[in-house]
């Protein structure tokens, strides 16, 4: 059993045949929210055991996301899902079922015990709201039904476009900290020019940009964020998108007088 520091936040158990694309989107969304994700890509065949797969996932993760689909139920037995539910109850409501391409009655026909767990429906159109529900459960450690199974309106995070002049080469999913920035359109925070970045290992990347008069926000706490998209990466310049908690951005002043000129 791995120690707590090495465990993932969630694992995702799903059938490759009919859930690959939606799981790909969900994984990226969870990663841009800062969660560590472990995927279990199942190709069901004679003798495969979902329960064994789930057990392995739980040994490496705090929570398990089970994507219920037609392919996921092929070749499995009710006793496997009974074991899954027992694990869920024993370990304290740690399984988060998602329905993809099937409804509750379909799940009930194949596994009444699994259907008894609170679930949410996931499609390619609501991945962000489902990811928000998962994020709330993992980070607030709140396993009540008013957090899971009711759905969420909107995201907890906002996308911000970042420009950086300097030798910084981010990857999607990287956790970074923006310790200072310039902002052409203060107090709008949709586009920023970062002037100093720390990567997740604490390595500092100062900007080489100089001389342009812009507004700059002086902050007491840096902006912690996750890289969600890459536009341009070349020597001495990076343009990318990050996800930042909306509540963190809302803490920043919208009064232009609180910003100073370089």
PDB file of C-alpha atoms in Angstrom:
ATOM      1  CA  UNK A   1       0.000   0.000   0.000  1.00  0.00           C
ATOM      2  CA  UNK A   2       1.562   3.340  -1.028  1.00  0.00           C
ATOM      3  CA  UNK A   3       1.961   6.100   1.536  1.00  0.00           C
ATOM      4  CA  UNK A   4      -0.489   9.004   1.537  1.00  0.00           C
ATOM      5  CA  UNK A   5       1.923  11.359  -0.219  1.00  0.00           C
ATOM      6  CA  UNK A   6       2.336   9.058  -3.230  1.00  0.00           C
ATOM      7  CA  UNK A   7      -1.355   8.258  -3.718  1.00  0.00           C
ATOM      8  CA  UNK A   8      -3.355   9.750  -6.576  1.00  0.00           C
ATOM      9  CA  UNK A   9      -6.465  11.801  -5.881  1.00  0.00           C
ATOM     10  CA  UNK A  10      -8.704   9.714  -8.141  1.00  0.00           C
ATOM     11  CA  UNK A  11      -8.548   6.771 -10.475  1.00  0.00           C
ATOM     12  CA  UNK A  12     -10.886   6.335 -13.435  1.00  0.00           C
ATOM     13  CA  UNK A  13     -12.062   2.855 -14.368  1.00  0.00           C
ATOM     14  CA  UNK A  14     -13.729   2.690 -17.777  1.00  0.00           C
ATOM     15  CA  UNK A  15     -14.169   0.621 -20.927  1.00  0.00           C
ATOM     16  CA  UNK A  16     -12.030   1.800 -23.821  1.00  0.00           C
ATOM     17  CA  UNK A  17     -14.583   0.790 -26.478  1.00  0.00           C
ATOM     18  CA  UNK A  18     -17.260   3.370 -25.729  1.00  0.00           C
ATOM     19  CA  UNK A  19     -15.894   5.794 -23.116  1.00  0.00           C
ATOM     20  CA  UNK A  20     -12.431   6.730 -24.336  1.00  0.00           C
ATOM     21  CA  UNK A  21     -13.195  10.245 -25.624  1.00  0.00           C
ATOM     22  CA  UNK A  22     -15.296  11.427 -22.690  1.00  0.00           C
ATOM     23  CA  UNK A  23     -12.749  10.046 -20.216  1.00  0.00           C
ATOM     24  CA  UNK A  24      -9.953  11.796 -22.088  1.00  0.00           C
ATOM     25  CA  UNK A  25     -11.806  15.097 -21.668  1.00  0.00           C
ATOM     26  CA  UNK A  26     -12.610  14.380 -18.017  1.00  0.00           C
ATOM     27  CA  UNK A  27      -9.005  13.484 -17.221  1.00  0.00           C
ATOM     28  CA  UNK A  28      -7.700  16.697 -18.754  1.00  0.00           C
ATOM     29  CA  UNK A  29     -10.320  18.765 -16.924  1.00  0.00           C
ATOM     30  CA  UNK A  30      -9.468  17.172 -13.578  1.00  0.00           C
ATOM     31  CA  UNK A  31      -5.758  17.645 -14.172  1.00  0.00           C
ATOM     32  CA  UNK A  32      -6.225  21.332 -14.987  1.00  0.00           C
ATOM     33  CA  UNK A  33      -8.045  21.631 -11.669  1.00  0.00           C
ATOM     34  CA  UNK A  34      -4.898  20.330 -10.018  1.00  0.00           C
ATOM     35  CA  UNK A  35      -5.977  16.747  -9.273  1.00  0.00           C
ATOM     36  CA  UNK A  36      -3.645  13.770  -9.727  1.00  0.00           C
ATOM     37  CA  UNK A  37      -5.426  11.191 -11.899  1.00  0.00           C
ATOM     38  CA  UNK A  38      -4.681   7.489 -12.409  1.00  0.00           C
ATOM     39  CA  UNK A  39      -6.435   5.862 -15.366  1.00  0.00           C
ATOM     40  CA  UNK A  40      -7.442   2.247 -15.711  1.00  0.00           C
ATOM     41  CA  UNK A  41      -8.144   1.599 -19.388  1.00  0.00           C
ATOM     42  CA  UNK A  42     -10.125  -1.647 -19.474  1.00  0.00           C
ATOM     43  CA  UNK A  43     -10.506  -3.842 -22.541  1.00  0.00           C
ATOM     44  CA  UNK A  44     -12.903  -6.488 -21.322  1.00  0.00           C
ATOM     45  CA  UNK A  45     -12.331 -10.097 -22.396  1.00  0.00           C
ATOM     46  CA  UNK A  46     -13.173 -13.536 -21.047  1.00  0.00           C
ATOM     47  CA  UNK A  47     -11.774 -13.886 -17.543  1.00  0.00           C
ATOM     48  CA  UNK A  48     -11.239 -10.175 -16.909  1.00  0.00           C
ATOM     49  CA  UNK A  49     -12.315  -8.976 -13.492  1.00  0.00           C
ATOM     50  CA  UNK A  50     -13.546  -5.457 -12.889  1.00  0.00           C
ATOM     51  CA  UNK A  51     -13.338  -6.048  -9.155  1.00  0.00           C
ATOM     52  CA  UNK A  52      -9.621  -6.819  -9.384  1.00  0.00           C
ATOM     53  CA  UNK A  53      -9.155  -3.687 -11.459  1.00  0.00           C
ATOM     54  CA  UNK A  54     -11.053  -1.603  -8.905  1.00  0.00           C
ATOM     55  CA  UNK A  55      -9.057  -3.094  -6.028  1.00  0.00           C
ATOM     56  CA  UNK A  56      -5.808  -2.157  -7.740  1.00  0.00           C
ATOM     57  CA  UNK A  57      -7.055   1.361  -8.379  1.00  0.00           C
ATOM     58  CA  UNK A  58      -8.059   1.832  -4.751  1.00  0.00           C
ATOM     59  CA  UNK A  59      -4.627   0.769  -3.579  1.00  0.00           C
ATOM     60  CA  UNK A  60      -3.191   3.750  -5.452  1.00  0.00           C
ATOM     61  CA  UNK A  61      -5.920   6.385  -5.111  1.00  0.00           C
ATOM     62  CA  UNK A  62      -8.201   8.104  -2.609  1.00  0.00           C
ATOM     63  CA  UNK A  63     -11.347   7.935  -4.761  1.00  0.00           C
ATOM     64  CA  UNK A  64     -12.527   5.763  -7.617  1.00  0.00           C
ATOM     65  CA  UNK A  65     -14.534   7.015 -10.599  1.00  0.00           C
ATOM     66  CA  UNK A  66     -16.407   4.194 -12.321  1.00  0.00           C
ATOM     67  CA  UNK A  67     -17.729   5.056 -15.782  1.00  0.00           C
ATOM     68  CA  UNK A  68     -20.736   2.770 -16.288  1.00  0.00           C
ATOM     69  CA  UNK A  69     -21.385   2.058 -19.964  1.00  0.00           C
ATOM     70  CA  UNK A  70     -22.599  -0.837 -22.095  1.00  0.00           C
ATOM     71  CA  UNK A  71     -19.057  -2.105 -22.686  1.00  0.00           C
ATOM     72  CA  UNK A  72     -18.204  -1.811 -19.014  1.00  0.00           C
ATOM     73  CA  UNK A  73     -20.840  -4.393 -18.092  1.00  0.00           C
ATOM     74  CA  UNK A  74     -19.926  -6.921 -20.788  1.00  0.00           C
ATOM     75  CA  UNK A  75     -18.532 -10.159 -19.433  1.00  0.00           C
ATOM     76  CA  UNK A  76     -18.879  -9.169 -15.776  1.00  0.00           C
ATOM     77  CA  UNK A  77     -20.904 -10.736 -12.996  1.00  0.00           C
ATOM     78  CA  UNK A  78     -23.096  -9.448 -10.201  1.00  0.00           C
ATOM     79  CA  UNK A  79     -20.749 -10.791  -7.507  1.00  0.00           C
ATOM     80  CA  UNK A  80     -18.007  -8.504  -8.782  1.00  0.00           C
ATOM     81  CA  UNK A  81     -20.181  -5.451  -8.417  1.00  0.00           C
ATOM     82  CA  UNK A  82     -21.396  -6.634  -5.007  1.00  0.00           C
ATOM     83  CA  UNK A  83     -17.766  -6.676  -3.930  1.00  0.00           C
ATOM     84  CA  UNK A  84     -17.332  -3.202  -5.362  1.00  0.00           C
ATOM     85  CA  UNK A  85     -20.242  -1.856  -3.341  1.00  0.00           C
ATOM     86  CA  UNK A  86     -18.990  -3.552  -0.163  1.00  0.00           C
ATOM     87  CA  UNK A  87     -15.641  -1.841  -0.643  1.00  0.00           C
ATOM     88  CA  UNK A  88     -17.454   1.447  -1.164  1.00  0.00           C
ATOM     89  CA  UNK A  89     -19.330   1.074   2.133  1.00  0.00           C
ATOM     90  CA  UNK A  90     -16.354  -0.267   4.090  1.00  0.00           C
ATOM     91  CA  UNK A  91     -13.943   2.449   2.985  1.00  0.00           C
ATOM     92  CA  UNK A  92     -16.427   5.303   3.413  1.00  0.00           C
ATOM     93  CA  UNK A  93     -18.210   6.268   0.198  1.00  0.00           C
ATOM     94  CA  UNK A  94     -15.171   6.460  -2.029  1.00  0.00           C
ATOM     95  CA  UNK A  95     -16.656   5.325  -5.351  1.00  0.00           C
ATOM     96  CA  UNK A  96     -18.108   7.983  -7.661  1.00  0.00           C
ATOM     97  CA  UNK A  97     -20.183   6.292 -10.398  1.00  0.00           C
ATOM     98  CA  UNK A  98     -20.765   8.039 -13.737  1.00  0.00           C
ATOM     99  CA  UNK A  99     -23.360   6.930 -16.295  1.00  0.00           C
ATOM    100  CA  UNK A 100     -22.227   7.233 -19.903  1.00  0.00           C
ATOM    101  CA  UNK A 101     -24.671   6.232 -22.627  1.00  0.00           C
ATOM    102  CA  UNK A 102     -26.813   4.283 -20.167  1.00  0.00           C
ATOM    103  CA  UNK A 103     -29.475   5.234 -17.643  1.00  0.00           C
ATOM    104  CA  UNK A 104     -30.184   4.162 -14.094  1.00  0.00           C
ATOM    105  CA  UNK A 105     -32.562   1.392 -15.142  1.00  0.00           C
ATOM    106  CA  UNK A 106     -29.888  -0.122 -17.412  1.00  0.00           C
ATOM    107  CA  UNK A 107     -27.425  -0.188 -14.527  1.00  0.00           C
ATOM    108  CA  UNK A 108     -30.086  -1.687 -12.247  1.00  0.00           C
ATOM    109  CA  UNK A 109     -30.738  -4.508 -14.744  1.00  0.00           C
ATOM    110  CA  UNK A 110     -27.047  -5.414 -14.727  1.00  0.00           C
ATOM    111  CA  UNK A 111     -26.197  -4.656 -11.113  1.00  0.00           C
ATOM    112  CA  UNK A 112     -28.837  -3.590  -8.568  1.00  0.00           C
ATOM    113  CA  UNK A 113     -26.127  -3.136  -5.953  1.00  0.00           C
ATOM    114  CA  UNK A 114     -24.140  -0.708  -8.112  1.00  0.00           C
ATOM    115  CA  UNK A 115     -27.328   1.097  -9.136  1.00  0.00           C
ATOM    116  CA  UNK A 116     -27.989   1.739  -5.451  1.00  0.00           C
ATOM    117  CA  UNK A 117     -25.006   4.129  -5.324  1.00  0.00           C
ATOM    118  CA  UNK A 118     -25.563   7.831  -6.032  1.00  0.00           C
ATOM    119  CA  UNK A 119     -24.353   8.614  -9.546  1.00  0.00           C
ATOM    120  CA  UNK A 120     -24.093  11.401 -12.099  1.00  0.00           C
ATOM    121  CA  UNK A 121     -24.565  11.271 -15.862  1.00  0.00           C
ATOM    122  CA  UNK A 122     -21.623  12.338 -18.034  1.00  0.00           C
ATOM    123  CA  UNK A 123     -21.624  13.378 -21.695  1.00  0.00           C
ATOM    124  CA  UNK A 124     -19.119  15.266 -23.816  1.00  0.00           C
ATOM    125  CA  UNK A 125     -21.246  18.382 -23.214  1.00  0.00           C
ATOM    126  CA  UNK A 126     -21.154  18.423 -19.393  1.00  0.00           C
ATOM    127  CA  UNK A 127     -17.619  17.244 -18.613  1.00  0.00           C
ATOM    128  CA  UNK A 128     -16.714  20.515 -16.884  1.00  0.00           C
ATOM    129  CA  UNK A 129     -19.657  20.420 -14.469  1.00  0.00           C
ATOM    130  CA  UNK A 130     -19.032  16.742 -13.640  1.00  0.00           C
ATOM    131  CA  UNK A 131     -15.358  17.515 -13.027  1.00  0.00           C
ATOM    132  CA  UNK A 132     -16.419  20.324 -10.699  1.00  0.00           C
ATOM    133  CA  UNK A 133     -18.541  17.878  -8.661  1.00  0.00           C
ATOM    134  CA  UNK A 134     -15.587  15.488  -8.412  1.00  0.00           C
ATOM    135  CA  UNK A 135     -13.257  18.310  -7.420  1.00  0.00           C
ATOM    136  CA  UNK A 136     -15.593  19.366  -4.608  1.00  0.00           C
ATOM    137  CA  UNK A 137     -15.772  15.820  -3.214  1.00  0.00           C
ATOM    138  CA  UNK A 138     -12.009  15.300  -3.322  1.00  0.00           C
ATOM    139  CA  UNK A 139     -11.002  18.676  -1.922  1.00  0.00           C
ATOM    140  CA  UNK A 140     -13.783  19.318   0.563  1.00  0.00           C
ATOM    141  CA  UNK A 141     -13.854  15.706   1.719  1.00  0.00           C
ATOM    142  CA  UNK A 142     -17.639  16.003   1.635  1.00  0.00           C
ATOM    143  CA  UNK A 143     -19.332  12.786   0.576  1.00  0.00           C
ATOM    144  CA  UNK A 144     -22.925  13.849   1.163  1.00  0.00           C
ATOM    145  CA  UNK A 145     -25.464  13.601  -1.672  1.00  0.00           C
ATOM    146  CA  UNK A 146     -25.865  17.361  -1.908  1.00  0.00           C
ATOM    147  CA  UNK A 147     -22.302  17.494  -3.257  1.00  0.00           C
ATOM    148  CA  UNK A 148     -22.295  14.325  -5.355  1.00  0.00           C
ATOM    149  CA  UNK A 149     -25.181  13.369  -7.619  1.00  0.00           C
ATOM    150  CA  UNK A 150     -26.910  16.739  -7.864  1.00  0.00           C
ATOM    151  CA  UNK A 151     -24.661  18.256 -10.545  1.00  0.00           C
ATOM    152  CA  UNK A 152     -22.958  21.643 -10.537  1.00  0.00           C
ATOM    153  CA  UNK A 153     -23.761  24.808 -12.490  1.00  0.00           C
ATOM    154  CA  UNK A 154     -20.599  26.319 -13.899  1.00  0.00           C
ATOM    155  CA  UNK A 155     -16.999  25.765 -12.991  1.00  0.00           C
ATOM    156  CA  UNK A 156     -14.972  26.698  -9.940  1.00  0.00           C
ATOM    157  CA  UNK A 157     -12.179  27.804 -12.261  1.00  0.00           C
ATOM    158  CA  UNK A 158     -11.542  30.485 -14.853  1.00  0.00           C
ATOM    159  CA  UNK A 159      -9.282  30.302 -17.894  1.00  0.00           C
ATOM    160  CA  UNK A 160      -6.648  33.028 -18.223  1.00  0.00           C
ATOM    161  CA  UNK A 161      -4.321  33.496 -21.208  1.00  0.00           C
ATOM    162  CA  UNK A 162      -0.681  33.992 -20.244  1.00  0.00           C
ATOM    163  CA  UNK A 163       2.187  35.493 -22.217  1.00  0.00           C
ATOM    164  CA  UNK A 164       5.745  35.085 -20.981  1.00  0.00           C
ATOM    165  CA  UNK A 165       9.001  36.435 -22.380  1.00  0.00           C
ATOM    166  CA  UNK A 166      11.707  34.069 -21.185  1.00  0.00           C
ATOM    167  CA  UNK A 167      12.924  30.491 -21.257  1.00  0.00           C
ATOM    168  CA  UNK A 168       9.936  28.619 -19.874  1.00  0.00           C
ATOM    169  CA  UNK A 169       8.518  25.508 -21.570  1.00  0.00           C
ATOM    170  CA  UNK A 170       5.314  24.368 -19.826  1.00  0.00           C
ATOM    171  CA  UNK A 171       3.308  21.225 -20.516  1.00  0.00           C
ATOM    172  CA  UNK A 172      -0.444  20.743 -20.203  1.00  0.00           C
ATOM    173  CA  UNK A 173      -1.201  19.677 -16.647  1.00  0.00           C
ATOM    174  CA  UNK A 174       1.820  21.423 -15.101  1.00  0.00           C
ATOM    175  CA  UNK A 175       1.146  23.144 -11.786  1.00  0.00           C
ATOM    176  CA  UNK A 176       2.749  26.586 -11.762  1.00  0.00           C
ATOM    177  CA  UNK A 177       2.734  29.702  -9.594  1.00  0.00           C
ATOM    178  CA  UNK A 178       2.654  33.205 -11.079  1.00  0.00           C
ATOM    179  CA  UNK A 179       4.329  35.415  -8.495  1.00  0.00           C
ATOM    180  CA  UNK A 180       4.072  38.680 -10.464  1.00  0.00           C
ATOM    181  CA  UNK A 181       2.590  39.914 -13.720  1.00  0.00           C
ATOM    182  CA  UNK A 182       1.934  42.865 -15.988  1.00  0.00           C
ATOM    183  CA  UNK A 183      -1.586  43.509 -17.181  1.00  0.00           C
ATOM    184  CA  UNK A 184      -2.413  45.649 -20.220  1.00  0.00           C
ATOM    185  CA  UNK A 185      -6.092  45.891 -19.336  1.00  0.00           C
ATOM    186  CA  UNK A 186      -6.226  46.160 -15.563  1.00  0.00           C
ATOM    187  CA  UNK A 187      -8.355  45.230 -13.772  1.00  0.00           C
ATOM    188  CA  UNK A 188      -9.460  42.700 -16.434  1.00  0.00           C
ATOM    189  CA  UNK A 189      -7.770  39.368 -15.748  1.00  0.00           C
ATOM    190  CA  UNK A 190      -8.488  37.429 -18.938  1.00  0.00           C
ATOM    191  CA  UNK A 191      -5.020  38.056 -20.368  1.00  0.00           C
ATOM    192  CA  UNK A 192      -1.836  38.560 -18.369  1.00  0.00           C
ATOM    193  CA  UNK A 193       1.857  38.876 -19.069  1.00  0.00           C
ATOM    194  CA  UNK A 194       3.664  36.904 -16.389  1.00  0.00           C
ATOM    195  CA  UNK A 195       6.888  38.489 -15.162  1.00  0.00           C
ATOM    196  CA  UNK A 196       7.921  35.756 -12.753  1.00  0.00           C
ATOM    197  CA  UNK A 197       6.888  32.091 -12.661  1.00  0.00           C
ATOM    198  CA  UNK A 198       7.689  29.231 -10.304  1.00  0.00           C
ATOM    199  CA  UNK A 199       7.273  25.654 -11.505  1.00  0.00           C
ATOM    200  CA  UNK A 200       6.038  22.878  -9.204  1.00  0.00           C
ATOM    201  CA  UNK A 201       9.635  22.124  -8.198  1.00  0.00           C
ATOM    202  CA  UNK A 202      10.197  25.705  -7.067  1.00  0.00           C
ATOM    203  CA  UNK A 203      12.429  26.675 -10.004  1.00  0.00           C
ATOM    204  CA  UNK A 204      12.118  30.409 -10.748  1.00  0.00           C
ATOM    205  CA  UNK A 205      11.692  31.779 -14.276  1.00  0.00           C
ATOM    206  CA  UNK A 206      12.085  35.581 -14.535  1.00  0.00           C
ATOM    207  CA  UNK A 207      10.794  37.451 -17.578  1.00  0.00           C
ATOM    208  CA  UNK A 208      13.199  39.089 -20.016  1.00  0.00           C
ATOM    209  CA  UNK A 209      10.585  41.682 -21.036  1.00  0.00           C
ATOM    210  CA  UNK A 210      11.651  45.237 -20.233  1.00  0.00           C
ATOM    211  CA  UNK A 211      10.836  48.840 -20.972  1.00  0.00           C
ATOM    212  CA  UNK A 212       7.128  48.789 -21.802  1.00  0.00           C
ATOM    213  CA  UNK A 213       4.888  50.892 -19.571  1.00  0.00           C
ATOM    214  CA  UNK A 214       2.032  48.704 -18.315  1.00  0.00           C
ATOM    215  CA  UNK A 215      -0.017  48.354 -15.208  1.00  0.00           C
ATOM    216  CA  UNK A 216       1.062  45.833 -12.627  1.00  0.00           C
ATOM    217  CA  UNK A 217      -0.885  44.375  -9.741  1.00  0.00           C
ATOM    218  CA  UNK A 218       0.975  44.001  -6.467  1.00  0.00           C
ATOM    219  CA  UNK A 219      -0.291  40.922  -4.661  1.00  0.00           C
ATOM    220  CA  UNK A 220       0.230  39.465  -1.216  1.00  0.00           C
ATOM    221  CA  UNK A 221      -0.262  35.884  -2.406  1.00  0.00           C
ATOM    222  CA  UNK A 222       0.812  34.446  -5.796  1.00  0.00           C
ATOM    223  CA  UNK A 223      -1.584  32.908  -8.298  1.00  0.00           C
ATOM    224  CA  UNK A 224      -1.497  29.122  -8.180  1.00  0.00           C
ATOM    225  CA  UNK A 225      -2.769  27.587 -11.412  1.00  0.00           C
ATOM    226  CA  UNK A 226      -2.543  24.666 -13.833  1.00  0.00           C
ATOM    227  CA  UNK A 227      -1.614  24.830 -17.510  1.00  0.00           C
ATOM    228  CA  UNK A 228      -4.639  23.788 -19.579  1.00  0.00           C
ATOM    229  CA  UNK A 229      -3.608  24.651 -23.152  1.00  0.00           C
ATOM    230  CA  UNK A 230      -0.530  25.645 -25.156  1.00  0.00           C
ATOM    231  CA  UNK A 231      -0.642  28.204 -27.977  1.00  0.00           C
ATOM    232  CA  UNK A 232       3.011  29.046 -28.677  1.00  0.00           C
ATOM    233  CA  UNK A 233       6.281  27.620 -27.388  1.00  0.00           C
ATOM    234  CA  UNK A 234       9.547  28.819 -28.834  1.00  0.00           C
ATOM    235  CA  UNK A 235      12.883  30.017 -27.571  1.00  0.00           C
ATOM    236  CA  UNK A 236      12.355  33.016 -25.355  1.00  0.00           C
ATOM    237  CA  UNK A 237       8.559  33.109 -25.622  1.00  0.00           C
ATOM    238  CA  UNK A 238       5.580  31.118 -24.353  1.00  0.00           C
ATOM    239  CA  UNK A 239       1.860  31.692 -24.794  1.00  0.00           C
ATOM    240  CA  UNK A 240      -0.434  29.360 -22.909  1.00  0.00           C
ATOM    241  CA  UNK A 241      -3.686  29.133 -20.945  1.00  0.00           C
ATOM    242  CA  UNK A 242      -4.026  28.375 -17.252  1.00  0.00           C
ATOM    243  CA  UNK A 243      -6.962  27.570 -14.986  1.00  0.00           C
ATOM    244  CA  UNK A 244      -7.211  29.606 -11.783  1.00  0.00           C
ATOM    245  CA  UNK A 245      -9.817  29.340  -9.036  1.00  0.00           C
ATOM    246  CA  UNK A 246     -12.500  31.990  -9.591  1.00  0.00           C
ATOM    247  CA  UNK A 247     -12.579  32.736  -5.877  1.00  0.00           C
ATOM    248  CA  UNK A 248      -8.871  33.588  -6.001  1.00  0.00           C
ATOM    249  CA  UNK A 249      -9.367  36.024  -8.885  1.00  0.00           C
ATOM    250  CA  UNK A 250     -12.369  37.574  -7.157  1.00  0.00           C
ATOM    251  CA  UNK A 251     -10.120  38.496  -4.246  1.00  0.00           C
ATOM    252  CA  UNK A 252      -8.162  40.839  -6.509  1.00  0.00           C
ATOM    253  CA  UNK A 253      -9.151  44.494  -6.640  1.00  0.00           C
ATOM    254  CA  UNK A 254     -11.248  45.866  -9.500  1.00  0.00           C
ATOM    255  CA  UNK A 255     -10.276  49.434  -8.555  1.00  0.00           C
ATOM    256  CA  UNK A 256      -7.772  50.838 -11.081  1.00  0.00           C
ATOM    257  CA  UNK A 257      -6.233  53.005  -8.343  1.00  0.00           C
ATOM    258  CA  UNK A 258      -4.963  49.851  -6.658  1.00  0.00           C
ATOM    259  CA  UNK A 259      -2.728  49.212  -9.676  1.00  0.00           C
ATOM    260  CA  UNK A 260       0.519  51.055 -10.230  1.00  0.00           C
ATOM    261  CA  UNK A 261       2.544  51.921 -13.317  1.00  0.00           C
ATOM    262  CA  UNK A 262       5.942  50.479 -14.076  1.00  0.00           C
TER     263      UNK A 262
END
